């Protein structure tokens, strides 16, 4: 209840701040093209799912990302840990 | 000639324990031999020998039956050996059956008081004569002995009787008649110098000056004569001799038990004769009656002490419960011609004959009665046995039925109780389960409610963020218009990849429209469904192979990255 109140307060503040803005939507034809594009993308992934086990791919994907960007992840992690005083990491 | 009276009485008990013979003697004359007439039925014999006169009264067997007495050699000192034996019983070979070890015969000399003064047992001679075994005792007459007592017992092993009397011998009616004839006394008296024989015992007057009396033994048994309470009577009657009235007749008991004579004297059995009796009476009888007061005197003998100055009476012994036993005269010897002895001999012979007939009839009747009683007893025994057996069987069957019924009832009750108890148990368990479930549900519900309250207090609900961001997204899309497109594209890309596992390979054939006319509408073909339905195994095989390839590729990636990081 407390968090909900905080978030709702934040949401109310955002709506109050940006409530006066009224920018027009994207044209419908463009939306149609974008929808078609995503349908093709989804269909293509479905084609790949015939040959690949997408569950296994999605399971493996975060590990691949972490391993591939190990240096960045390591630095980010150490940066966060250094911010914790009682750990004493310099 | 002075001749002393000699008499003898014998007891042949029914039990094969002993028999006794008693030869009383005043013992005042040396040259006298006592010859015993063993009153065995029809062989009554009296044998006497007067050494002073040399007159032999030996009569040997006076009857046709086997002789009951045998006289031996007369010795120079005046003694005579004598023997006695029993005649053979009809249908029996021997009177004695010496088959049972331990039997014995003892012979004792006793004085008038019944005290044993000499044991003659070692003097017994056993002579086998054809069918007979004779047992003789040789002894000397002396002043200090008064008789000889024969006792057969099976307590001695030293005697020549190596066995007991055969049982059948005692049970025979023949022998019973012997017993019944025993009570009277063979005796004789020679008051005038002429041998006169009377039955009974006559202790004659002056011939016994030193003693003044004589005594005889009446061997019989209380049981044989009517048992306890019967009245026994001694009858003295002598038609030729009157009885003095001033004399005292004394009746004493004596009992021979275990070869010891016990005399019992008592005033109860002292009777004074009536003064009315006179010598002139032609006949005169007087009786001495008594009733034994004790049954312990089973082997009761009666000793009659009579102090009379007269002689010649006949003594009878009568039991009130039995027939008056007649007097059987002793078969006469050479001098059996007394003035009155003949009459009595004839009378006694008749009485004896009648008695034999009576006893024979009694024996037959007794046998018949015994047989009838035996048969009746057997029948009753069988009936009782059968009845008891039948009752036992019935009772056993009834008890078995009752037992079975009780067992069935108990089983039924037990089963019913178990069923009821199980039902009650199930009900109780059901109720307990319901209570427990209710309690659990209530506790769980309250707990969950409490936890939900706490969680909701701090943590937003699950749908909160989705609705919250959807609301923000709609707000920005509505307010920022096309500027929100990049964010939308990112979200849609994320959605595409997150939904990749469920994405289908769909080939869409677009519609064809020419000049506003639709040639065909668009057509979509879901190839994923087609392949999964018809070639599912190929998809599984493809996934397996590609998973392995991806796994190795990932491992290779990790290896390369490791080498890169470690600068290898």
XYZ file of C-alpha atoms in Angstrom:
658
model
C 0.000 0.000 0.000
C 2.836 2.275 0.765
C 4.659 1.561 -2.490
C 1.468 1.814 -4.437
C 0.907 5.192 -2.910
C 4.399 6.292 -3.836
C 4.053 5.074 -7.419
C 0.638 6.549 -7.750
C 2.000 9.833 -6.440
C 4.765 9.673 -9.018
C 2.294 8.820 -11.780
C 0.065 11.678 -10.766
C 3.026 14.017 -10.800
C 4.055 12.878 -14.314
C 0.548 13.266 -15.651
C 0.300 16.665 -14.053
C 3.585 17.737 -15.562
C 3.063 16.324 -19.077
C -0.664 16.535 -19.223
C -0.702 19.692 -21.352
C 1.358 18.097 -24.184
C -0.757 16.864 -27.129
C 1.365 15.587 -30.048
C -0.477 13.847 -32.931
C -0.199 10.031 -33.455
C 1.710 8.386 -36.207
C -0.276 7.950 -39.449
C -2.286 4.705 -39.698
C -0.507 3.581 -42.828
C 2.801 3.745 -41.014
C 1.340 1.778 -38.147
C 0.106 -0.796 -40.624
C 3.556 -1.138 -42.136
C 5.127 -1.491 -38.717
C 2.559 -4.116 -37.753
C 3.238 -6.055 -40.927
C 6.950 -5.822 -40.241
C 6.590 -7.282 -36.796
C 4.354 -10.013 -38.176
C 7.062 -10.998 -40.585
C 9.626 -10.861 -37.835
C 7.430 -13.056 -35.642
C 6.870 -15.436 -38.554
C 10.583 -15.599 -39.171
C 11.234 -16.436 -35.547
C 8.566 -19.125 -35.896
C 10.524 -20.533 -38.799
C 13.647 -20.610 -36.669
C 11.644 -22.301 -33.888
C 11.150 -25.228 -36.218
C 14.873 -25.940 -36.078
C 15.865 -24.362 -32.788
C 14.473 -24.931 -29.344
C 13.572 -21.336 -28.538
C 13.172 -22.109 -24.821
C 16.733 -23.287 -24.699
C 17.825 -20.265 -26.766
C 16.105 -17.836 -24.427
C 17.645 -19.639 -21.456
C 21.090 -19.474 -23.006
C 20.805 -15.911 -24.254
C 21.415 -14.091 -20.910
C 24.458 -16.245 -20.229
C 25.797 -15.481 -23.695
C 25.290 -11.792 -23.172
C 27.005 -11.876 -19.780
C 29.938 -13.921 -21.024
C 30.341 -11.854 -24.165
C 30.345 -8.628 -22.197
C 32.184 -10.008 -19.217
C 34.509 -6.990 -18.860
C 31.625 -4.521 -18.831
C 29.573 -6.616 -16.510
C 32.547 -7.071 -14.235
C 33.236 -3.360 -14.123
C 29.610 -2.560 -13.483
C 29.415 -5.090 -10.721
C 32.575 -3.832 -9.059
C 31.353 -0.274 -9.394
C 28.197 -1.177 -7.561
C 30.055 -3.123 -4.918
C 32.461 -0.267 -4.271
C 29.481 1.858 -3.459
C 28.659 -0.424 -0.538
C 30.762 0.899 2.373
C 30.747 -1.989 4.739
C 32.147 -4.356 2.083
C 35.430 -2.422 2.085
C 36.198 -2.947 -1.664
C 38.441 -0.338 -3.245
C -9.063 -148.121 88.333
C -8.534 -144.556 88.539
C -8.878 -142.865 85.283
C -8.711 -139.284 84.677
C -10.952 -137.538 82.403
C -9.529 -136.176 79.282
C -11.187 -133.862 77.012
C -10.271 -131.801 74.124
C -11.736 -128.934 72.328
C -10.544 -127.562 69.077
C -11.132 -124.449 67.208
C -10.922 -124.374 63.491
C -11.204 -120.805 62.522
C -12.654 -119.717 59.282
C -9.644 -117.639 58.623
C -6.594 -119.624 57.726
C -4.649 -117.880 60.376
C -4.763 -120.420 63.074
C -6.533 -123.277 64.508
C -6.216 -124.396 67.990
C -6.651 -127.458 69.906
C -6.660 -127.609 73.583
C -6.209 -130.599 75.714
C -6.898 -129.897 79.304
C -5.368 -131.999 81.892
C -5.177 -131.678 85.577
C -1.609 -132.854 85.340
C -1.567 -134.701 88.586
C -0.938 -138.115 87.188
C 2.122 -139.008 85.323
C 1.242 -142.136 83.507
C -1.343 -140.754 81.373
C -1.411 -139.925 77.813
C -3.676 -137.478 76.261
C -4.947 -138.510 72.966
C -6.658 -135.980 71.002
C -9.755 -136.544 69.058
C -9.723 -133.941 66.474
C -13.384 -133.484 65.934
C -13.307 -133.471 62.225
C -16.754 -134.230 61.095
C -17.430 -137.915 61.048
C -14.074 -139.028 62.224
C -14.639 -138.431 65.837
C -12.209 -140.524 67.657
C -11.012 -140.653 71.157
C -8.014 -142.595 71.983
C -6.678 -143.047 75.374
C -4.074 -144.971 77.055
C -3.830 -145.701 80.726
C -0.327 -146.609 81.535
C -1.136 -147.604 85.065
C -3.437 -150.333 83.980
C -1.979 -150.916 80.616
C -5.380 -150.616 79.244
C -5.394 -149.099 75.934
C -8.387 -147.172 74.890
C -7.047 -146.493 71.579
C -9.865 -146.631 69.152
C -8.181 -145.343 66.103
C -10.512 -144.027 63.494
C -13.946 -144.651 64.721
C -15.675 -143.888 61.542
C -15.399 -144.582 57.932
C -13.865 -141.286 57.120
C -10.272 -140.509 57.365
C -8.963 -140.789 60.800
C -8.344 -137.586 62.578
C -5.963 -139.031 65.063
C -3.172 -141.404 65.003
C -1.546 -142.948 67.983
C 2.100 -143.455 67.976
C 4.415 -145.513 70.078
C 3.952 -145.860 73.749
C 7.079 -145.233 75.539
C 8.381 -146.910 78.582
C 8.091 -143.835 80.652
C 4.423 -143.712 80.086
C 4.363 -141.232 77.286
C 2.839 -141.874 74.012
C 3.509 -140.168 70.796
C 0.419 -139.201 69.020
C -0.344 -137.754 65.697
C -3.286 -136.126 64.265
C -4.303 -135.191 60.830
C -7.228 -134.125 58.876
C -9.175 -136.233 56.531
C -9.148 -135.353 52.933
C -11.919 -133.078 51.973
C -14.152 -134.199 49.157
C -12.839 -133.198 45.791
C -9.627 -132.130 47.402
C -6.480 -134.122 47.243
C -4.932 -132.700 50.329
C -6.212 -130.888 53.276
C -3.215 -128.752 53.248
C -1.782 -127.036 50.322
C 1.721 -126.186 51.155
C 2.408 -123.775 48.429
C 2.519 -120.499 50.171
C 5.780 -119.870 51.964
C 5.624 -118.434 55.382
C 2.966 -120.635 56.842
C 3.616 -122.464 59.980
C 2.285 -124.543 62.756
C 3.090 -124.163 66.356
C 2.262 -126.444 69.214
C 2.415 -125.288 72.768
C 1.859 -126.801 76.123
C -0.143 -124.554 78.330
C -1.214 -124.622 81.892
C -4.702 -124.123 83.125
C -4.310 -120.418 83.075
C -3.423 -120.499 79.466
C 0.216 -119.685 79.998
C 2.515 -121.352 77.578
C 4.962 -123.461 79.447
C 6.570 -125.238 76.576
C 6.890 -124.799 72.910
C 6.533 -128.009 71.055
C 6.778 -126.567 67.668
C 10.115 -128.149 67.043
C 8.628 -131.495 67.855
C 6.166 -131.427 65.063
C 6.657 -134.209 62.646
C 5.441 -134.129 59.152
C 4.697 -137.496 57.711
C 3.304 -137.894 54.311
C 1.003 -140.855 54.047
C -0.432 -141.143 50.635
C -2.950 -138.401 50.338
C -2.360 -137.244 53.867
C 0.084 -135.206 55.634
C 0.113 -135.972 59.279
C 1.527 -133.712 61.855
C 2.438 -135.169 65.103
C 3.745 -133.888 68.351
C 5.502 -135.986 70.900
C 5.693 -134.845 74.435
C 5.797 -136.053 77.977
C 3.061 -135.797 80.423
C 4.048 -133.915 83.489
C 2.502 -132.500 86.587
C 2.857 -128.966 85.574
C 1.131 -128.903 82.318
C -2.489 -129.052 81.672
C -2.963 -129.380 78.040
C -1.607 -128.791 74.697
C -2.572 -126.071 72.431
C -2.223 -126.326 68.701
C -1.871 -123.212 66.866
C -1.351 -122.901 63.195
C -0.298 -119.603 62.026
C 1.418 -118.240 59.025
C 3.620 -116.003 60.999
C 6.161 -118.675 61.662
C 8.468 -119.974 59.041
C 10.058 -122.561 61.204
C 7.174 -124.915 61.432
C 6.749 -127.730 58.996
C 3.721 -126.117 57.484
C 5.163 -124.429 54.595
C 1.967 -122.952 53.526
C -1.487 -122.140 54.551
C -4.599 -124.103 54.397
C -6.048 -124.141 51.045
C -8.731 -121.553 50.798
C -11.239 -123.876 49.251
C -10.925 -126.145 52.145
C -12.323 -123.574 54.483
C -15.034 -122.532 52.210
C -16.412 -125.968 51.710
C -19.607 -126.823 53.429
C -17.927 -129.942 54.496
C -15.561 -128.018 56.599
C -18.218 -125.650 57.829
C -20.003 -128.571 59.305
C -16.893 -129.375 61.172
C -16.885 -125.990 62.694
C -20.465 -126.237 63.708
C -19.839 -129.483 65.416
C -17.020 -128.242 67.441
C -18.768 -126.597 70.336
C -19.531 -129.649 72.265
C -16.964 -131.566 74.097
C -16.048 -135.107 73.680
C -15.271 -136.489 77.001
C -15.657 -139.430 79.227
C -15.879 -140.252 82.818
C -15.159 -143.262 84.787
C -16.710 -142.497 88.083
C -17.266 -146.105 88.999
C -14.282 -147.662 87.461
C -16.198 -148.540 84.422
C -15.559 -146.676 81.342
C -18.526 -144.556 80.641
C -18.474 -142.100 77.912
C -20.476 -139.008 77.628
C -20.369 -136.225 75.322
C -19.484 -133.082 76.954
C -17.124 -132.364 79.644
C -17.343 -133.881 83.004
C -14.888 -132.748 85.520
C -15.644 -135.383 87.981
C -15.568 -135.010 91.654
C -12.866 -136.488 93.629
C -10.820 -137.500 90.771
C -9.424 -134.001 90.728
C -8.840 -133.381 94.323
C -6.085 -130.978 93.916
C -7.978 -128.778 91.594
C -11.520 -129.440 92.549
C -12.582 -128.410 89.181
C -11.921 -128.973 85.594
C -12.463 -126.950 82.600
C -13.162 -127.368 79.017
C -12.796 -125.169 76.079
C -15.572 -124.302 73.784
C -13.934 -123.183 70.716
C -16.191 -121.160 68.623
C -16.550 -117.676 67.411
C -19.000 -115.027 68.175
C -19.388 -114.299 64.512
C -20.151 -117.889 63.709
C -22.762 -118.124 66.371
C -24.773 -115.086 65.643
C -22.439 -112.214 66.099
C -22.383 -109.582 68.724
C -25.416 -109.467 70.914
C -26.271 -113.102 70.566
C -26.926 -115.100 73.642
C -24.952 -118.179 74.226
C -26.073 -120.879 76.493
C -24.368 -123.771 78.008
C -26.751 -126.556 78.705
C -25.989 -129.245 81.124
C -28.275 -132.125 81.104
C -27.821 -135.613 82.217
C -30.819 -137.720 82.852
C -28.984 -140.168 84.966
C -27.166 -137.897 87.267
C -28.683 -135.189 89.312
C -26.993 -131.911 89.833
C -26.093 -130.697 93.179
C -27.756 -127.520 94.067
C -25.101 -126.214 96.288
C -22.463 -126.026 93.726
C -21.339 -123.074 91.864
C -21.038 -123.114 88.177
C -18.697 -120.616 86.876
C -18.360 -119.674 83.275
C -15.280 -117.950 82.173
C -14.016 -116.734 78.943
C -10.706 -117.446 77.491
C -9.506 -116.206 74.217
C -6.682 -117.527 72.215
C -5.133 -114.751 70.325
C -1.827 -115.118 68.686
C -1.219 -118.341 70.510
C -1.797 -116.726 73.888
C -4.731 -117.674 75.955
C -6.458 -114.878 77.749
C -8.816 -115.813 80.463
C -11.561 -113.515 81.447
C -13.369 -114.315 84.575
C -16.327 -112.409 85.756
C -19.106 -112.514 88.203
C -21.572 -111.849 85.488
C -21.285 -115.392 84.451
C -21.457 -116.980 87.849
C -24.667 -118.684 88.426
C -25.780 -120.526 91.471
C -27.983 -123.453 90.912
C -31.449 -123.401 92.105
C -31.857 -125.229 95.375
C -34.867 -126.921 94.041
C -32.818 -129.214 92.044
C -32.404 -132.536 93.645
C -30.540 -135.659 93.005
C -33.688 -137.570 92.657
C -34.748 -135.835 89.597
C -34.675 -138.093 86.718
C -33.726 -135.433 84.362
C -32.524 -132.052 85.047
C -31.229 -129.405 82.836
C -29.823 -126.116 83.732
C -28.580 -123.462 81.528
C -25.911 -120.829 81.798
C -26.674 -118.074 79.422
C -24.657 -115.045 78.696
C -24.285 -112.376 76.091
C -20.816 -111.258 75.141
C -20.434 -107.620 75.698
C -17.476 -107.152 73.486
C -16.988 -107.879 69.864
C -13.272 -107.671 70.153
C -13.107 -111.199 71.310
C -13.374 -112.479 67.826
C -11.481 -115.575 68.629
C -13.463 -116.149 71.711
C -13.222 -119.477 73.429
C -15.243 -120.352 76.392
C -13.796 -122.136 79.260
C -16.226 -123.655 81.583
C -15.116 -124.287 85.034
C -17.420 -126.514 86.877
C -17.048 -127.638 90.395
C -19.412 -130.476 90.643
C -19.499 -133.508 92.777
C -21.534 -135.264 90.290
C -20.827 -136.376 86.890
C -22.422 -137.630 83.866
C -24.000 -134.619 82.318
C -23.951 -133.611 78.780
C -22.943 -130.207 77.841
C -24.341 -128.398 74.948
C -23.528 -125.073 73.624
C -26.306 -123.147 72.019
C -26.428 -119.864 70.322
C -29.666 -118.006 70.447
C -29.277 -117.072 66.827
C -28.612 -120.511 65.534
C -30.088 -123.865 65.724
C -29.532 -125.746 68.862
C -26.532 -127.765 68.142
C -27.018 -131.276 69.108
C -24.601 -133.429 70.886
C -22.762 -135.951 68.882
C -21.482 -138.805 70.900
C -17.922 -139.663 70.709
C -17.550 -142.985 69.047
C -17.077 -145.484 71.719
C -14.051 -147.626 72.225
C -13.668 -150.901 73.987
C -15.346 -149.596 77.044
C -18.050 -147.664 75.351
C -20.794 -149.465 77.194
C -21.697 -147.162 79.998
C -25.013 -147.180 81.674
C -26.261 -144.132 79.981
C -23.719 -143.475 77.298
C -25.529 -145.627 74.761
C -28.696 -143.642 74.870
C -26.920 -140.468 74.385
C -24.839 -141.869 71.646
C -27.930 -142.812 69.743
C -29.545 -139.477 70.363
C -26.502 -137.592 69.482
C -26.070 -139.634 66.351
C -29.565 -138.680 65.287
C -28.970 -135.087 66.093
C -25.729 -135.151 64.235
C -27.387 -136.699 61.216
C -30.149 -134.119 61.293
C -27.630 -131.446 61.689
C -25.708 -132.703 58.704
C -28.861 -132.700 56.614
C -29.729 -129.268 57.823
C -26.291 -127.945 57.120
C -26.218 -129.622 53.748
C -29.525 -127.978 52.889
C -28.301 -124.743 54.231
C -25.228 -125.119 52.145
C -27.276 -125.724 49.009
C -29.625 -122.927 49.808
C -26.743 -120.748 50.688
C -25.115 -121.545 47.390
C -28.327 -120.766 45.551
C -28.817 -117.564 47.474
C -25.240 -116.559 46.904
C -25.584 -117.286 43.209
C -28.795 -115.302 43.045
C -27.240 -112.452 44.919
C -24.214 -112.620 42.660
C -26.365 -112.574 39.535
C -28.516 -109.774 40.871
C -25.446 -107.831 41.838
C -23.952 -108.364 38.404
C -27.169 -107.250 36.745
C -27.423 -104.198 38.960
C -23.789 -103.392 38.352
C -24.212 -103.677 34.594
C -27.377 -101.611 34.682
C -25.765 -98.936 36.785
C -22.697 -98.976 34.573
C -24.774 -98.637 31.415
C -26.918 -95.939 32.969
C -23.922 -94.021 34.178
C -22.267 -94.398 30.793
C -25.391 -93.190 29.017
C -25.793 -90.320 31.458
C -22.170 -89.434 31.014
C -22.553 -89.444 27.251
C -25.717 -87.369 27.416
C -24.169 -84.922 29.816
C -21.083 -84.693 27.668
C -23.143 -84.045 24.556
C -25.312 -81.531 26.356
C -22.275 -79.753 27.677
C -20.767 -79.731 24.203
C -23.951 -78.225 22.766
C -24.104 -75.640 25.512
C -20.451 -74.860 25.017
C -20.936 -74.485 21.267
C -24.004 -72.308 21.796
C -22.154 -70.114 24.252
C -19.210 -69.895 21.889
C -21.460 -68.911 18.963
C -23.274 -66.351 21.076
C -20.013 -64.896 22.282
C -18.666 -64.738 18.717
C -21.838 -63.054 17.494
C -21.791 -60.579 20.352
C -18.121 -59.973 19.800
C -18.637 -59.322 16.109
C -21.579 -57.006 16.835
C -19.569 -55.135 19.424
C -16.622 -54.828 17.070
C -18.886 -53.535 14.309
C -20.470 -51.016 16.643
C -17.120 -49.955 18.010
C -15.700 -49.583 14.505
C -18.703 -47.467 13.526
C -18.294 -45.315 16.597
C -14.588 -45.084 15.929
C -15.160 -44.034 12.336
C -17.710 -41.460 13.414
C -15.377 -40.085 16.024
C -12.514 -39.995 13.554
C -14.735 -38.268 10.995
C -15.815 -35.690 13.521
C -12.253 -35.164 14.639
C -11.126 -34.770 11.029
C -13.877 -32.243 10.454
C -12.926 -30.324 13.564
C -9.275 -30.494 12.646
C -9.960 -29.355 9.085
C -12.127 -26.569 10.336
C -9.472 -25.464 12.758
C -6.790 -25.742 10.100
C -8.864 -23.870 7.605
C -9.633 -21.155 10.132
C -6.021 -20.844 11.171
C -4.826 -20.910 7.580
C -7.430 -18.419 6.528
C -6.629 -16.058 9.343
C -2.918 -16.484 8.777
C -3.221 -15.888 5.058
C -5.434 -12.955 5.721
C -2.912 -11.540 8.118
C -0.012 -12.185 5.756
C -1.916 -10.744 2.821
C -2.665 -7.699 4.882
C 0.960 -7.263 5.804
C 2.117 -7.918 2.230
C -0.419 -5.572 0.759
C 0.612 -2.986 3.257
C 4.176 -2.946 1.969
C 4.140 -4.659 -1.424
C 1.840 -3.753 -4.270
C -0.364 -6.350 -5.815
C 0.770 -8.430 -8.755
C -1.329 -6.600 -11.279
C -0.398 -3.215 -9.982
C 2.746 -2.672 -11.997
C 1.275 -3.987 -15.210
C -1.692 -1.723 -14.968
C 0.510 1.050 -13.705
C 2.941 0.895 -16.649
C 0.178 0.255 -19.122
C -1.465 3.350 -17.813
C 1.754 5.365 -18.129
C 2.398 3.932 -21.572
C -1.059 4.873 -22.727
C -0.604 8.315 -21.200
C 2.667 8.943 -22.994
C 1.375 7.424 -26.234
C -1.639 9.656 -26.002
C 0.295 12.808 -25.120
C 3.510 12.370 -27.086
C 1.952 10.894 -30.252
C 4.499 9.620 -32.742
C 7.350 10.549 -30.323
C 6.526 7.475 -28.342
C 7.120 5.217 -31.359
C 10.741 4.274 -30.420
C 9.649 3.155 -27.016
C 6.797 1.222 -28.507
C 9.137 -0.458 -30.971
C 11.455 -1.492 -28.191
C 8.563 -2.970 -26.298
C 7.311 -4.816 -29.293
C 10.790 -6.197 -30.032
C 10.992 -7.419 -26.479
C 7.607 -8.988 -26.865
C 8.664 -10.696 -30.071
C 11.606 -12.362 -28.349
C 9.744 -13.166 -25.163
C 7.040 -14.852 -27.177
C 9.505 -16.582 -29.457
C 8.846 -20.023 -27.915
C 5.235 -19.849 -28.983
C 5.767 -18.144 -32.333
C 4.503 -19.976 -35.382
C 5.877 -19.942 -38.837
C 2.997 -18.382 -40.783
C 3.215 -17.696 -44.490
C 0.718 -15.099 -45.593
C -0.327 -14.774 -49.167
C -1.474 -11.166 -49.622
C -4.806 -10.396 -51.220
C -4.905 -9.372 -54.857
C -7.149 -6.530 -55.869
C -7.327 -5.169 -59.332
C -9.437 -2.187 -60.276
C -11.175 -2.313 -56.964
C -12.097 -5.885 -57.501
C -10.754 -8.459 -55.106
C -9.231 -11.307 -57.004
C -8.499 -13.268 -53.871
C -8.306 -12.378 -50.287
C -5.189 -12.830 -48.258
C -4.396 -16.426 -47.218
C -2.317 -17.532 -44.173
C -0.688 -20.926 -43.842
C 0.600 -22.063 -40.389
C 3.442 -24.323 -41.341
C 4.383 -24.967 -37.687
C 1.078 -26.706 -37.009
C 1.435 -28.677 -40.219
C 4.925 -29.899 -39.376
C 4.136 -30.666 -35.680
C 1.101 -32.672 -36.653
C 2.758 -34.731 -39.348
C 6.500 -34.498 -38.647
C 6.775 -33.936 -34.920
C 9.676 -36.341 -34.581
C 11.696 -34.236 -37.028
C 11.181 -31.173 -34.841
C 12.278 -33.121 -31.753
C 15.373 -34.425 -33.554
C 16.190 -30.960 -34.906
C 15.810 -29.381 -31.460
C 18.080 -32.038 -29.884
C 20.834 -31.542 -32.447
C 20.654 -27.742 -32.350
C 20.631 -27.734 -28.546
C 23.827 -29.774 -28.508
C 25.409 -27.441 -31.065
C 24.377 -24.360 -29.109
C 25.677 -25.885 -25.871
C 29.072 -26.604 -27.419
C 29.091 -23.171 -28.939
C 28.393 -21.634 -25.562
C 31.150 -23.712 -23.997
C 33.507 -22.604 -26.708
C 32.465 -19.015 -26.079
C 33.180 -19.388 -22.383
C 36.591 -20.910 -23.158
C 37.537 -18.128 -25.548
C 36.363 -15.507 -23.087
C 38.344 -17.133 -20.299
C 41.453 -17.125 -22.446
C 40.835 -13.546 -23.371
C 40.335 -12.383 -19.827
C 43.315 -14.324 -18.523
C 45.461 -13.123 -21.501
C 46.371 -16.583 -22.474
